[in-house]
Amino acid sequence: MQGLCLLTLTALIPQFRPSHCNAPQKNMGKCERASKGQWALLMLVLLFKLIGSAGARPCSMAFGADQFQREGGGKGSKEKNRTESFFNWYYFSMSVSLLLAVTVIIYIQSNVSWSLGFGVCTLLMLISTILFVAGASLYRHDSPEGSPFTGFAQVMVASIRKWNLSLPSDAAKLYHGQSCSNTPVTDRLR
């Protein structure tokens, strides 16, 4: 949210960005360069955007899937159907938002103003943040069990220990109890 707010401010406030270069293409070397403060602000904006994206994108799908019960139920269980519906709607909404971003928002930024385009994005992010926080009491909060570093370390140790093992002649031994009758086994990724 902070990254979008700062990005919108850089489009709104002329002192936060270099002036426009109206010179012909051959005289581009005479355009005003960004000051150290403007560069620092841009790097801060990018840092906030990086941290926000890295924290939200990988967690949103998993958090949404955590809202459905996982215990019990067979293949046709109600919760399984709800979970599948969630993923369908999640990918649909992500695709629609991407489509709107590369059409409507870019049109606004190209033909109306950059500040309005960034402002629309900031306003939509503010609305989504308010809705998320308002519904926080309704969410299922699963407490973490153990350290994430333990599982990572176990995988790394197992990978190092099994690095030079040869493949078994029977492909069924590669799968832990799963059927592999129609799964081809190749050495391509070895």
PDB file of C-alpha atoms in Angstrom:
ATOM      1  CA  MET A   1       0.000   0.000   0.000  1.00  0.00           C
ATOM      2  CA  GLN A   2       2.819   2.427   0.878  1.00  0.00           C
ATOM      3  CA  GLY A   3       4.522   1.706  -2.448  1.00  0.00           C
ATOM      4  CA  LEU A   4       1.388   2.553  -4.431  1.00  0.00           C
ATOM      5  CA  CYS A   5       0.793   5.717  -2.399  1.00  0.00           C
ATOM      6  CA  LEU A   6       4.355   6.908  -3.002  1.00  0.00           C
ATOM      7  CA  LEU A   7       4.153   5.982  -6.678  1.00  0.00           C
ATOM      8  CA  THR A   8       0.970   8.026  -7.022  1.00  0.00           C
ATOM      9  CA  LEU A   9       2.654  10.945  -5.252  1.00  0.00           C
ATOM     10  CA  THR A  10       5.579  10.818  -7.698  1.00  0.00           C
ATOM     11  CA  ALA A  11       3.082  11.214 -10.531  1.00  0.00           C
ATOM     12  CA  LEU A  12       1.166  14.008  -8.754  1.00  0.00           C
ATOM     13  CA  ILE A  13       3.991  16.149  -7.376  1.00  0.00           C
ATOM     14  CA  PRO A  14       6.367  17.503 -10.045  1.00  0.00           C
ATOM     15  CA  GLN A  15       9.292  17.906  -7.597  1.00  0.00           C
ATOM     16  CA  PHE A  16       9.328  14.120  -7.024  1.00  0.00           C
ATOM     17  CA  ARG A  17      10.309  13.374 -10.640  1.00  0.00           C
ATOM     18  CA  PRO A  18      12.539  14.846 -13.361  1.00  0.00           C
ATOM     19  CA  SER A  19      10.888  17.371 -15.656  1.00  0.00           C
ATOM     20  CA  HIS A  20       9.471  16.237 -18.976  1.00  0.00           C
ATOM     21  CA  CYS A  21      11.889  16.151 -21.877  1.00  0.00           C
ATOM     22  CA  ASN A  22      10.307  17.870 -24.871  1.00  0.00           C
ATOM     23  CA  ALA A  23      13.487  17.921 -26.930  1.00  0.00           C
ATOM     24  CA  PRO A  24      13.677  16.122 -30.284  1.00  0.00           C
ATOM     25  CA  GLN A  25      15.128  12.614 -30.260  1.00  0.00           C
ATOM     26  CA  LYS A  26      18.572  13.759 -31.444  1.00  0.00           C
ATOM     27  CA  ASN A  27      18.960  16.108 -28.444  1.00  0.00           C
ATOM     28  CA  MET A  28      17.973  13.603 -25.750  1.00  0.00           C
ATOM     29  CA  GLY A  29      21.321  14.095 -24.018  1.00  0.00           C
ATOM     30  CA  LYS A  30      20.186  17.594 -22.932  1.00  0.00           C
ATOM     31  CA  CYS A  31      17.254  16.337 -20.862  1.00  0.00           C
ATOM     32  CA  GLU A  32      17.289  16.982 -17.124  1.00  0.00           C
ATOM     33  CA  ARG A  33      18.524  14.040 -15.045  1.00  0.00           C
ATOM     34  CA  ALA A  34      16.850  12.873 -11.864  1.00  0.00           C
ATOM     35  CA  SER A  35      18.339  14.273  -8.666  1.00  0.00           C
ATOM     36  CA  LYS A  36      19.713  12.002  -5.948  1.00  0.00           C
ATOM     37  CA  GLY A  37      16.575  12.606  -3.891  1.00  0.00           C
ATOM     38  CA  GLN A  38      14.335  11.641  -6.820  1.00  0.00           C
ATOM     39  CA  TRP A  39      16.383   8.473  -7.375  1.00  0.00           C
ATOM     40  CA  ALA A  40      16.205   7.656  -3.669  1.00  0.00           C
ATOM     41  CA  LEU A  41      12.414   8.107  -3.705  1.00  0.00           C
ATOM     42  CA  LEU A  42      12.110   5.870  -6.765  1.00  0.00           C
ATOM     43  CA  MET A  43      14.230   3.175  -5.110  1.00  0.00           C
ATOM     44  CA  LEU A  44      12.100   3.443  -1.956  1.00  0.00           C
ATOM     45  CA  VAL A  45       8.933   3.040  -4.042  1.00  0.00           C
ATOM     46  CA  LEU A  46      10.388  -0.028  -5.751  1.00  0.00           C
ATOM     47  CA  LEU A  47      11.507  -1.475  -2.409  1.00  0.00           C
ATOM     48  CA  PHE A  48       8.029  -1.064  -0.904  1.00  0.00           C
ATOM     49  CA  LYS A  49       6.439  -2.592  -4.029  1.00  0.00           C
ATOM     50  CA  LEU A  50       8.886  -5.511  -3.881  1.00  0.00           C
ATOM     51  CA  ILE A  51       8.219  -6.227  -0.205  1.00  0.00           C
ATOM     52  CA  GLY A  52       4.460  -5.875  -0.652  1.00  0.00           C
ATOM     53  CA  SER A  53       4.331  -8.159  -3.677  1.00  0.00           C
ATOM     54  CA  ALA A  54       6.635 -10.746  -2.131  1.00  0.00           C
ATOM     55  CA  GLY A  55       4.562 -10.825   1.045  1.00  0.00           C
ATOM     56  CA  ALA A  56       1.094 -10.876  -0.483  1.00  0.00           C
ATOM     57  CA  ARG A  57       1.186 -12.842  -3.720  1.00  0.00           C
ATOM     58  CA  PRO A  58       2.458 -16.205  -2.465  1.00  0.00           C
ATOM     59  CA  CYS A  59       0.317 -16.052   0.666  1.00  0.00           C
ATOM     60  CA  SER A  60      -3.063 -15.008  -0.741  1.00  0.00           C
ATOM     61  CA  MET A  61      -3.854 -18.304  -2.449  1.00  0.00           C
ATOM     62  CA  ALA A  62      -2.697 -20.406   0.497  1.00  0.00           C
ATOM     63  CA  PHE A  63      -4.604 -18.207   2.961  1.00  0.00           C
ATOM     64  CA  GLY A  64      -7.754 -18.556   0.857  1.00  0.00           C
ATOM     65  CA  ALA A  65      -7.387 -22.333   0.679  1.00  0.00           C
ATOM     66  CA  ASP A  66      -6.935 -22.455   4.472  1.00  0.00           C
ATOM     67  CA  GLN A  67     -10.487 -21.153   4.868  1.00  0.00           C
ATOM     68  CA  PHE A  68     -11.888 -24.559   3.922  1.00  0.00           C
ATOM     69  CA  GLN A  69     -11.901 -27.619   6.156  1.00  0.00           C
ATOM     70  CA  ARG A  70      -9.503 -30.338   5.141  1.00  0.00           C
ATOM     71  CA  GLU A  71     -10.392 -33.163   7.483  1.00  0.00           C
ATOM     72  CA  GLY A  72     -12.740 -35.953   6.475  1.00  0.00           C
ATOM     73  CA  GLY A  73     -14.706 -36.172   3.279  1.00  0.00           C
ATOM     74  CA  GLY A  74     -13.991 -38.220   0.222  1.00  0.00           C
ATOM     75  CA  LYS A  75     -13.618 -37.266  -3.407  1.00  0.00           C
ATOM     76  CA  GLY A  76     -17.072 -35.717  -3.716  1.00  0.00           C
ATOM     77  CA  SER A  77     -17.101 -33.901  -0.396  1.00  0.00           C
ATOM     78  CA  LYS A  78     -18.704 -30.476  -0.121  1.00  0.00           C
ATOM     79  CA  GLU A  79     -15.511 -28.832   1.169  1.00  0.00           C
ATOM     80  CA  LYS A  80     -13.466 -30.263  -1.704  1.00  0.00           C
ATOM     81  CA  ASN A  81     -15.934 -28.770  -4.173  1.00  0.00           C
ATOM     82  CA  ARG A  82     -15.774 -25.421  -2.369  1.00  0.00           C
ATOM     83  CA  THR A  83     -11.982 -25.486  -2.452  1.00  0.00           C
ATOM     84  CA  GLU A  84     -11.971 -26.215  -6.181  1.00  0.00           C
ATOM     85  CA  SER A  85     -14.498 -23.423  -6.709  1.00  0.00           C
ATOM     86  CA  PHE A  86     -12.254 -21.060  -4.736  1.00  0.00           C
ATOM     87  CA  PHE A  87      -9.277 -21.810  -6.989  1.00  0.00           C
ATOM     88  CA  ASN A  88     -11.405 -21.374 -10.105  1.00  0.00           C
ATOM     89  CA  TRP A  89     -12.644 -17.992  -8.898  1.00  0.00           C
ATOM     90  CA  TYR A  90      -9.159 -17.007  -7.705  1.00  0.00           C
ATOM     91  CA  TYR A  91      -7.576 -17.608 -11.119  1.00  0.00           C
ATOM     92  CA  PHE A  92     -10.549 -16.046 -12.913  1.00  0.00           C
ATOM     93  CA  SER A  93     -10.351 -12.872 -10.810  1.00  0.00           C
ATOM     94  CA  MET A  94      -6.568 -12.688 -11.247  1.00  0.00           C
ATOM     95  CA  SER A  95      -6.982 -12.986 -15.022  1.00  0.00           C
ATOM     96  CA  VAL A  96      -9.690 -10.324 -15.143  1.00  0.00           C
ATOM     97  CA  SER A  97      -7.631  -7.957 -12.980  1.00  0.00           C
ATOM     98  CA  LEU A  98      -4.612  -8.492 -15.244  1.00  0.00           C
ATOM     99  CA  LEU A  99      -6.752  -7.821 -18.305  1.00  0.00           C
ATOM    100  CA  LEU A 100      -8.073  -4.613 -16.753  1.00  0.00           C
ATOM    101  CA  ALA A 101      -4.574  -3.563 -15.737  1.00  0.00           C
ATOM    102  CA  VAL A 102      -3.114  -3.947 -19.227  1.00  0.00           C
ATOM    103  CA  THR A 103      -6.073  -2.313 -20.965  1.00  0.00           C
ATOM    104  CA  VAL A 104      -8.035   0.154 -18.850  1.00  0.00           C
ATOM    105  CA  ILE A 105      -5.257   1.342 -16.520  1.00  0.00           C
ATOM    106  CA  ILE A 106      -2.729   1.670 -19.339  1.00  0.00           C
ATOM    107  CA  TYR A 107      -5.299   3.544 -21.438  1.00  0.00           C
ATOM    108  CA  ILE A 108      -5.902   5.958 -18.541  1.00  0.00           C
ATOM    109  CA  GLN A 109      -2.177   6.471 -18.007  1.00  0.00           C
ATOM    110  CA  SER A 110      -1.455   6.948 -21.717  1.00  0.00           C
ATOM    111  CA  ASN A 111      -4.414   9.155 -22.650  1.00  0.00           C
ATOM    112  CA  VAL A 112      -5.571  10.887 -19.471  1.00  0.00           C
ATOM    113  CA  SER A 113      -2.810  11.120 -16.855  1.00  0.00           C
ATOM    114  CA  TRP A 114      -0.321   8.999 -15.002  1.00  0.00           C
ATOM    115  CA  SER A 115      -1.478  10.310 -11.664  1.00  0.00           C
ATOM    116  CA  LEU A 116      -5.093   9.273 -12.335  1.00  0.00           C
ATOM    117  CA  GLY A 117      -3.974   5.796 -13.451  1.00  0.00           C
ATOM    118  CA  PHE A 118      -1.868   5.311 -10.328  1.00  0.00           C
ATOM    119  CA  GLY A 119      -4.626   6.900  -8.231  1.00  0.00           C
ATOM    120  CA  VAL A 120      -7.179   4.339  -9.454  1.00  0.00           C
ATOM    121  CA  CYS A 121      -4.798   1.519  -8.528  1.00  0.00           C
ATOM    122  CA  THR A 122      -4.136   3.064  -5.117  1.00  0.00           C
ATOM    123  CA  LEU A 123      -7.854   3.545  -4.453  1.00  0.00           C
ATOM    124  CA  LEU A 124      -8.634  -0.067  -5.390  1.00  0.00           C
ATOM    125  CA  MET A 125      -5.802  -1.297  -3.144  1.00  0.00           C
ATOM    126  CA  LEU A 126      -7.130   0.847  -0.287  1.00  0.00           C
ATOM    127  CA  ILE A 127     -10.639  -0.593  -0.730  1.00  0.00           C
ATOM    128  CA  SER A 128      -9.318  -4.155  -0.812  1.00  0.00           C
ATOM    129  CA  THR A 129      -7.206  -3.541   2.312  1.00  0.00           C
ATOM    130  CA  ILE A 130     -10.212  -2.124   4.177  1.00  0.00           C
ATOM    131  CA  LEU A 131     -12.367  -5.111   3.153  1.00  0.00           C
ATOM    132  CA  PHE A 132      -9.640  -7.552   4.183  1.00  0.00           C
ATOM    133  CA  VAL A 133      -9.202  -5.961   7.606  1.00  0.00           C
ATOM    134  CA  ALA A 134     -12.975  -5.638   8.116  1.00  0.00           C
ATOM    135  CA  GLY A 135     -13.433  -9.371   7.553  1.00  0.00           C
ATOM    136  CA  ALA A 136     -10.475 -10.446   9.708  1.00  0.00           C
ATOM    137  CA  SER A 137     -12.715 -11.719  12.513  1.00  0.00           C
ATOM    138  CA  LEU A 138     -14.433 -14.111  10.085  1.00  0.00           C
ATOM    139  CA  TYR A 139     -11.263 -15.800   8.816  1.00  0.00           C
ATOM    140  CA  ARG A 140      -9.951 -19.147   9.968  1.00  0.00           C
ATOM    141  CA  HIS A 141      -6.520 -18.644  11.480  1.00  0.00           C
ATOM    142  CA  ASP A 142      -4.414 -21.813  11.480  1.00  0.00           C
ATOM    143  CA  SER A 143      -1.559 -21.644  13.934  1.00  0.00           C
ATOM    144  CA  PRO A 144       1.806 -22.606  12.459  1.00  0.00           C
ATOM    145  CA  GLU A 145       3.176 -25.916  13.645  1.00  0.00           C
ATOM    146  CA  GLY A 146       6.926 -26.155  14.013  1.00  0.00           C
ATOM    147  CA  SER A 147       9.530 -24.147  12.223  1.00  0.00           C
ATOM    148  CA  PRO A 148       9.523 -23.748   8.436  1.00  0.00           C
ATOM    149  CA  PHE A 149      13.304 -23.947   8.542  1.00  0.00           C
ATOM    150  CA  THR A 150      13.176 -27.496   9.961  1.00  0.00           C
ATOM    151  CA  GLY A 151      11.347 -28.883   6.923  1.00  0.00           C
ATOM    152  CA  PHE A 152      13.629 -26.957   4.577  1.00  0.00           C
ATOM    153  CA  ALA A 153      16.719 -28.285   6.345  1.00  0.00           C
ATOM    154  CA  GLN A 154      15.346 -31.852   6.220  1.00  0.00           C
ATOM    155  CA  VAL A 155      14.812 -31.618   2.464  1.00  0.00           C
ATOM    156  CA  MET A 156      18.295 -30.191   1.919  1.00  0.00           C
ATOM    157  CA  VAL A 157      19.954 -32.909   4.043  1.00  0.00           C
ATOM    158  CA  ALA A 158      17.977 -35.668   2.284  1.00  0.00           C
ATOM    159  CA  SER A 159      18.885 -34.216  -1.125  1.00  0.00           C
ATOM    160  CA  ILE A 160      22.577 -34.081  -0.299  1.00  0.00           C
ATOM    161  CA  ARG A 161      22.581 -37.600   1.155  1.00  0.00           C
ATOM    162  CA  LYS A 162      20.774 -39.056  -1.884  1.00  0.00           C
ATOM    163  CA  TRP A 163      22.645 -37.037  -4.519  1.00  0.00           C
ATOM    164  CA  ASN A 164      24.558 -39.946  -6.075  1.00  0.00           C
ATOM    165  CA  LEU A 165      21.925 -42.689  -5.743  1.00  0.00           C
ATOM    166  CA  SER A 166      21.103 -44.523  -8.937  1.00  0.00           C
ATOM    167  CA  LEU A 167      17.554 -44.889 -10.185  1.00  0.00           C
ATOM    168  CA  PRO A 168      15.839 -48.175  -9.305  1.00  0.00           C
ATOM    169  CA  SER A 169      15.156 -50.523 -12.209  1.00  0.00           C
ATOM    170  CA  ASP A 170      11.489 -50.772 -11.206  1.00  0.00           C
ATOM    171  CA  ALA A 171       9.802 -47.401 -11.802  1.00  0.00           C
ATOM    172  CA  ALA A 172       7.077 -48.241  -9.268  1.00  0.00           C
ATOM    173  CA  LYS A 173       9.659 -47.800  -6.499  1.00  0.00           C
ATOM    174  CA  LEU A 174       9.983 -44.099  -7.387  1.00  0.00           C
ATOM    175  CA  TYR A 175       6.451 -43.310  -6.243  1.00  0.00           C
ATOM    176  CA  HIS A 176       5.432 -43.630  -2.635  1.00  0.00           C
ATOM    177  CA  GLY A 177       2.388 -45.839  -2.939  1.00  0.00           C
ATOM    178  CA  GLN A 178       0.946 -44.057  -5.972  1.00  0.00           C
ATOM    179  CA  SER A 179       0.060 -45.741  -9.217  1.00  0.00           C
ATOM    180  CA  CYS A 180       2.523 -45.085 -12.015  1.00  0.00           C
ATOM    181  CA  SER A 181       1.134 -47.351 -14.744  1.00  0.00           C
ATOM    182  CA  ASN A 182       0.765 -44.578 -17.328  1.00  0.00           C
ATOM    183  CA  THR A 183       3.565 -42.282 -16.115  1.00  0.00           C
ATOM    184  CA  PRO A 184       6.688 -42.450 -18.299  1.00  0.00           C
ATOM    185  CA  VAL A 185      10.035 -42.399 -16.525  1.00  0.00           C
ATOM    186  CA  THR A 186      12.876 -40.568 -18.272  1.00  0.00           C
ATOM    187  CA  ASP A 187      16.403 -39.446 -17.465  1.00  0.00           C
ATOM    188  CA  ARG A 188      15.835 -35.976 -19.017  1.00  0.00           C
ATOM    189  CA  LEU A 189      15.898 -34.012 -15.755  1.00  0.00           C
ATOM    190  CA  ARG A 190      18.646 -36.003 -14.120  1.00  0.00           C
TER     191      ARG A 190
END
